[in-house]
Amino acid sequence: MQLRYAFRLYPSAAQQASLARAFGCARVVFNDAVRAREDAREAGQPFPTAGQLSTRLITEAKRTPERAWLGEVSAVVLQQSLRDAEAAYKNFFASLKGTRKGPKLGAPRFKSRKDARQSIRFTANARWTITDRGRLNLPKIGAVKVKWSRTLPATPTSVTVVKDAAGRFFASFVIDTDPAADQARMPATDRTIGIDLGLTHFAVLSDGTKIDSPRFLRRAEKKLKKTQRELSRKQKGSKNRAKARLKVARAHAAVADARREFHHQLSTKLISENQGIAVEDLSVAGLARTKLAKSVHDAGWAQFVRMLAYKAERYGRTLVTIGRFEPTSQTCSTCGVKDGPKPLNVREWTISACGTVHDRDTHAAINVKTAAGLAVSACGAPVRPGVIPAQREETGSHGFPTEPRAAIGAPLPERS
């Protein structure tokens, strides 16, 4: 499977100008491709192919005075921008036909220089390297300083340079991992666990463990309100407003980073300690339309479950998702009697049939585990087979140790 390893970049002023030029050229080529497709559609003509667009929008455009500046950046960046446009249309048509899973996608839109996120991608053909001093050497940009939080476990196949809304630069490396080696490296265990996700506690496990919700957004609300108030007072178009907007973006980025790190640490711990994990399929979109919307988004359940999914596939664990309509809070985990729904303020009750006293969250986690078919695994029976396909997510800074590790100073192989 493929994973992304992200590292912070610290480009110099000249390198930031070069990156801004590359972002702009990639954006122009993408917009030109979208415009060419739309013009063909309005004229009733077939869409131009990727090869025709490459010739017209890159090769021939460089020879014109209006687009001569496209030659100032790597040609690979421009070609990858065309591939992004091609993929956007492919996903759009697949969504129209119903062959693509997930929500419906709209037609590709023009990119703006004011977009919060800017990115360019370099494949191996671009001949980028990691220098002996640990810098990322990019064509027509130079050797950029990298903050290495860990070594790469394998030779990357490509690198994407990203500038986020907070003005930070990142290098995102794509790594091909060996599933057999990853699964062999993970110690075997016969433990299984059920997880009940919530708001009072972020997660309650079937063994009785309760993990408090950090509530990163709630804790940072006072600071966020202050920075947002300062932004609203600045005149539109002024440099002070741009500075205030950056301050707001950095405050939000700090919240998102803290939440992501918490999810990575917890998901890694659960995957390493349990062979089978069961979670409930929550309707996050539905809950986000209620008065609990801010708390639901603050918890970030969907991101946490996606991390569990790809880590389970990578390390040979089993993740089972049960239906959201499973009566986990209504069925007694001891005698199996279903005693009906209960209001949310009821956190503990006694089952009249067997006299068992249940904690609502722990009881729900036990039922999640039972409904997933993992309860018998504690006595030696095999865990329910099958895994959920992993998502390609950014890996955390506290992942599992990997051997052998690729040396940072080793140059990447170049293609002729």
Short mmCIF file of N, CA and C in Angstrom, two decimals, residues 1 4 45 47 117 152 199 204 214 216 242 313 320 332 334 407:
data_model
loop_
_atom_site.label_atom_id
_atom_site.label_comp_id
_atom_site.label_asym_id
_atom_site.label_seq_id
_atom_site.Cartn_x
_atom_site.Cartn_y
_atom_site.Cartn_z
N MET A 1 0.84 -1.19 0.00
CA MET A 1 0.00 0.00 0.00
C MET A 1 0.88 1.25 0.00
N ARG A 4 1.71 8.48 2.78
CA ARG A 4 2.36 9.77 2.62
C ARG A 4 3.06 10.17 3.93
N GLN A 45 -18.08 19.69 -29.57
CA GLN A 45 -16.97 18.92 -30.10
C GLN A 45 -16.47 17.93 -29.05
N PHE A 47 -14.00 16.11 -26.43
CA PHE A 47 -12.99 16.66 -25.54
C PHE A 47 -11.60 16.41 -26.10
N ARG A 117 -5.01 26.55 -0.24
CA ARG A 117 -3.98 25.52 -0.39
C ARG A 117 -3.41 25.56 -1.81
N LEU A 152 12.96 8.26 6.28
CA LEU A 152 12.00 7.62 5.38
C LEU A 152 12.22 6.11 5.38
N LEU A 199 -19.10 12.17 22.81
CA LEU A 199 -18.68 13.55 23.03
C LEU A 199 -18.17 13.79 24.44
N VAL A 204 -14.99 5.13 24.45
CA VAL A 204 -15.13 4.22 25.58
C VAL A 204 -14.92 2.81 25.04
N PRO A 214 -10.41 15.58 24.20
CA PRO A 214 -9.54 16.75 24.43
C PRO A 214 -10.24 18.07 24.13
N PHE A 216 -10.22 20.17 21.48
CA PHE A 216 -9.21 21.16 21.07
C PHE A 216 -9.85 22.47 20.62
N ALA A 242 -4.31 41.18 5.56
CA ALA A 242 -3.61 39.96 5.16
C ALA A 242 -2.86 39.35 6.34
N GLU A 313 -5.21 -2.27 7.89
CA GLU A 313 -4.80 -2.98 6.67
C GLU A 313 -3.29 -3.11 6.60
N VAL A 320 -13.82 -3.88 11.93
CA VAL A 320 -15.20 -4.18 11.55
C VAL A 320 -16.07 -2.99 11.91
N CYS A 332 -29.38 -5.70 26.34
CA CYS A 332 -28.54 -6.07 27.48
C CYS A 332 -27.42 -6.98 27.02
N THR A 334 -25.69 -8.83 28.85
CA THR A 334 -25.62 -10.01 29.72
C THR A 334 -26.66 -11.05 29.35
N ALA A 407 18.42 6.02 4.38
CA ALA A 407 19.25 7.11 4.89
C ALA A 407 18.80 8.42 4.27
#
